[in-house]
């Protein structure tokens, strides 16, 4: 899996602070941007995050490129609706030599792995045979597996990202999208550390577990990580 933060709003924390200050200021955004000190920006962003005033976080966006992920992952990903997605098309891009993702549980089990790899070979043979028969790629793709590797570009605003991280960094999330969420969180922390300081599952960001009876049972360990 490869996750790259391609683009993001310049000085995202300053933009958030400026937007928040504008709501209570008689002067305009341009003047605020020029006159606010770094210290003022930092203090205001900390307060915004602490109080949960999330609307101003919608003014900054982050664009990621993801490769080496499966269609299983992207089917889950697009359920996060306040985001923009551009995915590699199976209608126009040939899948004759498609790569695929092997779940760790299958990779660790020799017998399961053998069956899985045999199935992928059969899927590839079927896809190739269909296209050789003149079946268009847009129809031949119906034979492809959810494990098929795909690529996607996605853009979130900071508020949507916080929600995404709260759900998908959770130990209860499916392993592949959880891996991607953690890699994305690592990237945004590099460029907006204050905005995403406490980002993550609810046990990390809020000190509570929202999973109820479905909890992973690792609450105390997760809290320790939060405090470190």
CSV table of C-alpha atoms in Angstrom, one decimal:
chain,number,residue,atom,x,y,z
A,1,UNK,CA,0.0,0.0,0.0
A,2,UNK,CA,1.3,3.5,-0.9
A,3,UNK,CA,-0.3,6.7,0.4
A,4,UNK,CA,1.0,10.1,-0.7
A,5,UNK,CA,-0.3,13.5,0.4
A,6,UNK,CA,-0.2,15.2,-3.0
A,7,UNK,CA,-1.5,18.7,-2.2
A,8,UNK,CA,-3.0,20.6,0.7
A,9,UNK,CA,-4.2,24.1,1.5
A,10,UNK,CA,-1.2,26.3,2.1
A,11,UNK,CA,-0.7,27.1,5.8
A,12,UNK,CA,-3.8,25.2,6.7
A,13,UNK,CA,-3.8,26.1,10.4
A,14,UNK,CA,-3.5,29.8,9.6
A,15,UNK,CA,-6.4,29.5,7.2
A,16,UNK,CA,-8.5,27.9,9.9
A,17,UNK,CA,-7.5,30.5,12.5
A,18,UNK,CA,-8.2,33.3,10.1
A,19,UNK,CA,-11.7,32.0,9.3
A,20,UNK,CA,-12.5,31.6,13.0
A,21,UNK,CA,-11.2,35.1,13.9
A,22,UNK,CA,-13.2,36.7,11.0
A,23,UNK,CA,-16.5,35.7,12.6
A,24,UNK,CA,-15.8,38.1,15.4
A,25,UNK,CA,-13.6,40.8,13.7
A,26,UNK,CA,-14.6,44.1,12.1
A,27,UNK,CA,-11.7,43.8,9.7
A,28,UNK,CA,-11.5,41.6,6.6
A,29,UNK,CA,-9.8,38.2,6.0
A,30,UNK,CA,-6.9,39.6,4.0
A,31,UNK,CA,-5.9,42.0,6.9
A,32,UNK,CA,-6.4,39.2,9.4
A,33,UNK,CA,-4.1,36.9,7.5
A,34,UNK,CA,-1.4,39.5,7.5
A,35,UNK,CA,-1.6,40.7,11.1
A,36,UNK,CA,-2.2,37.4,13.0
A,37,UNK,CA,1.1,36.2,14.6
A,38,UNK,CA,2.1,32.5,14.6
A,39,UNK,CA,1.5,32.4,18.3
A,40,UNK,CA,-2.1,33.7,17.8
A,41,UNK,CA,-2.7,31.2,15.2
A,42,UNK,CA,-1.5,28.3,17.4
A,43,UNK,CA,-3.5,29.4,20.4
A,44,UNK,CA,-6.7,29.9,18.3
A,45,UNK,CA,-6.3,26.5,16.6
A,46,UNK,CA,-5.8,24.8,19.9
A,47,UNK,CA,-9.0,26.4,21.2
A,48,UNK,CA,-11.0,25.6,18.1
A,49,UNK,CA,-10.0,21.9,18.4
A,50,UNK,CA,-10.6,21.8,22.1
A,51,UNK,CA,-14.1,23.3,21.8
A,52,UNK,CA,-15.0,21.3,18.8
A,53,UNK,CA,-15.8,24.3,16.5
A,54,UNK,CA,-15.4,22.2,13.4
A,55,UNK,CA,-17.0,24.4,10.7
A,56,UNK,CA,-13.8,26.5,10.1
A,57,UNK,CA,-11.9,23.3,9.4
A,58,UNK,CA,-13.9,22.9,6.2
A,59,UNK,CA,-11.9,25.7,4.6
A,60,UNK,CA,-8.8,23.5,4.3
A,61,UNK,CA,-8.4,20.4,2.1
A,62,UNK,CA,-6.0,17.6,1.7
A,63,UNK,CA,-5.6,15.5,-1.5
A,64,UNK,CA,-4.1,12.0,-1.3
A,65,UNK,CA,-3.1,9.5,-3.9
A,66,UNK,CA,-3.5,5.8,-3.0
A,67,UNK,CA,-2.0,2.8,-4.8
A,68,UNK,CA,-1.8,-0.9,-3.9
A,69,UNK,CA,-5.3,-1.0,-2.5
A,70,UNK,CA,-8.2,-3.3,-3.3
A,71,UNK,CA,-11.7,-2.7,-4.6
A,72,UNK,CA,-12.8,-4.0,-1.2
A,73,UNK,CA,-11.3,-0.9,0.4
A,74,UNK,CA,-12.6,1.6,-2.1
A,75,UNK,CA,-16.2,0.3,-1.7
A,76,UNK,CA,-15.9,1.2,1.9
A,77,UNK,CA,-14.1,4.5,1.2
A,78,UNK,CA,-16.7,6.1,-0.9
A,79,UNK,CA,-19.3,5.7,1.9
A,80,UNK,CA,-17.5,8.8,3.3
A,81,UNK,CA,-19.6,11.2,1.2
A,82,UNK,CA,-18.1,14.6,2.0
A,83,UNK,CA,-15.0,14.0,-0.1
A,84,UNK,CA,-14.1,13.8,-3.8
A,85,UNK,CA,-12.8,10.7,-5.5
A,86,UNK,CA,-11.3,9.9,-8.9
A,87,UNK,CA,-10.6,6.1,-9.3
A,88,UNK,CA,-8.8,4.1,-12.0
A,89,UNK,CA,-11.5,2.9,-14.4
A,90,UNK,CA,-11.9,-0.8,-15.1
A,91,UNK,CA,-14.0,0.3,-18.1
A,92,UNK,CA,-11.1,1.9,-19.9
A,93,UNK,CA,-8.0,0.5,-18.3
A,94,UNK,CA,-7.1,-3.1,-19.3
A,95,UNK,CA,-6.9,-5.6,-16.4
A,96,UNK,CA,-5.2,-8.4,-18.3
A,97,UNK,CA,-2.3,-8.5,-15.8
A,98,UNK,CA,-4.1,-7.1,-12.8
A,99,UNK,CA,-2.4,-7.1,-9.4
A,100,UNK,CA,-4.4,-8.1,-6.4
A,101,UNK,CA,-4.3,-7.7,-2.6
A,102,UNK,CA,-3.9,-10.8,-0.4
A,103,UNK,CA,-5.4,-10.4,3.1
A,104,UNK,CA,-2.8,-11.2,5.9
A,105,UNK,CA,-5.0,-14.0,7.3
A,106,UNK,CA,-4.9,-15.8,3.9
A,107,UNK,CA,-1.2,-15.1,3.4
A,108,UNK,CA,-0.4,-16.7,6.7
A,109,UNK,CA,-2.3,-19.9,5.9
A,110,UNK,CA,-0.5,-22.0,3.3
A,111,UNK,CA,-3.6,-23.9,2.2
A,112,UNK,CA,-5.8,-20.8,2.1
A,113,UNK,CA,-3.2,-18.9,0.1
A,114,UNK,CA,-2.9,-21.7,-2.4
A,115,UNK,CA,-6.6,-21.7,-3.0
A,116,UNK,CA,-6.7,-17.9,-3.2
A,117,UNK,CA,-3.9,-17.7,-5.7
A,118,UNK,CA,-5.4,-20.4,-7.8
A,119,UNK,CA,-8.7,-18.4,-7.9
A,120,UNK,CA,-6.9,-15.2,-8.9
A,121,UNK,CA,-5.2,-17.1,-11.8
A,122,UNK,CA,-8.6,-18.4,-12.9
A,123,UNK,CA,-10.1,-14.9,-12.7
A,124,UNK,CA,-7.3,-13.6,-14.8
A,125,UNK,CA,-7.7,-16.4,-17.4
A,126,UNK,CA,-11.4,-15.8,-17.6
A,127,UNK,CA,-11.0,-12.0,-18.0
A,128,UNK,CA,-8.4,-12.5,-20.8
A,129,UNK,CA,-10.6,-15.1,-22.5
A,130,UNK,CA,-13.6,-12.9,-22.5
A,131,UNK,CA,-11.7,-9.9,-24.0
A,132,UNK,CA,-10.2,-12.2,-26.6
A,133,UNK,CA,-13.8,-13.2,-27.6
A,134,UNK,CA,-14.5,-9.6,-28.2
A,135,UNK,CA,-16.3,-8.8,-25.0
A,136,UNK,CA,-15.7,-5.1,-24.1
A,137,UNK,CA,-13.6,-4.4,-21.0
A,138,UNK,CA,-16.6,-2.7,-19.4
A,139,UNK,CA,-18.4,-6.1,-19.4
A,140,UNK,CA,-15.4,-8.4,-19.0
A,141,UNK,CA,-14.7,-6.6,-15.7
A,142,UNK,CA,-17.7,-8.3,-14.2
A,143,UNK,CA,-15.5,-11.3,-13.8
A,144,UNK,CA,-12.9,-9.5,-11.7
A,145,UNK,CA,-12.5,-10.0,-8.0
A,146,UNK,CA,-12.9,-7.5,-5.2
A,147,UNK,CA,-9.2,-8.2,-4.4
A,148,UNK,CA,-8.2,-6.5,-7.7
A,149,UNK,CA,-5.7,-3.7,-7.1
A,150,UNK,CA,-6.8,-0.2,-7.8
A,151,UNK,CA,-5.6,3.4,-7.6
A,152,UNK,CA,-7.6,6.4,-6.4
A,153,UNK,CA,-7.2,10.2,-5.7
A,154,UNK,CA,-9.2,11.5,-2.9
A,155,UNK,CA,-9.7,15.0,-1.4
A,156,UNK,CA,-11.1,15.6,2.1
A,157,UNK,CA,-11.6,18.8,4.1
A,158,UNK,CA,-10.1,18.7,7.6
A,159,UNK,CA,-13.4,18.2,9.3
A,160,UNK,CA,-14.3,15.2,7.1
A,161,UNK,CA,-10.9,13.8,7.7
A,162,UNK,CA,-11.4,13.9,11.5
A,163,UNK,CA,-14.6,12.0,11.1
A,164,UNK,CA,-12.9,9.5,8.8
A,165,UNK,CA,-10.1,9.0,11.3
A,166,UNK,CA,-12.5,8.5,14.2
A,167,UNK,CA,-14.2,5.7,12.3
A,168,UNK,CA,-11.4,4.1,10.3
A,169,UNK,CA,-8.4,4.3,12.7
A,170,UNK,CA,-10.5,2.3,15.2
A,171,UNK,CA,-9.4,-1.3,15.8
A,172,UNK,CA,-12.9,-2.4,14.9
A,173,UNK,CA,-12.4,-1.1,11.3
A,174,UNK,CA,-11.6,-3.5,8.5
A,175,UNK,CA,-7.8,-4.1,8.4
A,176,UNK,CA,-7.1,-2.6,5.0
A,177,UNK,CA,-8.9,0.7,5.3
A,178,UNK,CA,-7.6,1.0,8.9
A,179,UNK,CA,-4.1,0.7,7.5
A,180,UNK,CA,-4.8,3.4,4.9
A,181,UNK,CA,-6.4,5.7,7.5
A,182,UNK,CA,-3.4,5.4,9.8
A,183,UNK,CA,-1.0,6.2,6.9
A,184,UNK,CA,-3.1,9.2,5.9
A,185,UNK,CA,-3.2,10.5,9.5
A,186,UNK,CA,0.6,10.2,9.7
A,187,UNK,CA,0.9,12.4,6.6
A,188,UNK,CA,-1.5,15.2,7.7
A,189,UNK,CA,0.2,15.4,11.1
A,190,UNK,CA,3.4,16.4,9.3
A,191,UNK,CA,1.7,19.5,7.8
A,192,UNK,CA,-1.0,20.4,10.3
A,193,UNK,CA,0.1,18.9,13.7
A,194,UNK,CA,-2.3,21.1,15.8
A,195,UNK,CA,-5.4,20.3,13.7
A,196,UNK,CA,-4.8,16.6,13.9
A,197,UNK,CA,-3.0,16.4,17.3
A,198,UNK,CA,-5.7,14.2,18.9
A,199,UNK,CA,-7.1,12.7,15.7
A,200,UNK,CA,-7.8,9.0,15.6
A,201,UNK,CA,-10.5,6.7,17.0
A,202,UNK,CA,-12.8,8.0,19.7
A,203,UNK,CA,-10.8,6.3,22.5
A,204,UNK,CA,-7.8,8.4,21.4
A,205,UNK,CA,-9.5,11.7,20.4
A,206,UNK,CA,-12.2,11.8,23.1
A,207,UNK,CA,-11.1,9.3,25.8
A,208,UNK,CA,-14.2,7.2,25.2
A,209,UNK,CA,-15.1,4.1,23.3
A,210,UNK,CA,-18.2,4.4,21.1
A,211,UNK,CA,-18.4,0.8,20.0
A,212,UNK,CA,-20.3,-0.4,23.0
A,213,UNK,CA,-20.5,-4.2,23.2
A,214,UNK,CA,-18.5,-4.4,20.0
A,215,UNK,CA,-15.4,-2.8,21.6
A,216,UNK,CA,-12.0,-4.2,20.7
A,217,UNK,CA,-11.2,-4.6,24.4
A,218,UNK,CA,-8.0,-2.5,24.0
A,219,UNK,CA,-9.4,0.7,25.5
A,220,UNK,CA,-6.8,1.0,28.3
A,221,UNK,CA,-3.9,0.4,25.9
A,222,UNK,CA,-5.3,2.9,23.5
A,223,UNK,CA,-5.6,5.5,26.2
A,224,UNK,CA,-2.0,5.0,27.1
A,225,UNK,CA,-1.0,5.6,23.6
A,226,UNK,CA,-3.1,8.8,23.7
A,227,UNK,CA,-1.2,10.0,26.7
A,228,UNK,CA,2.3,9.2,25.3
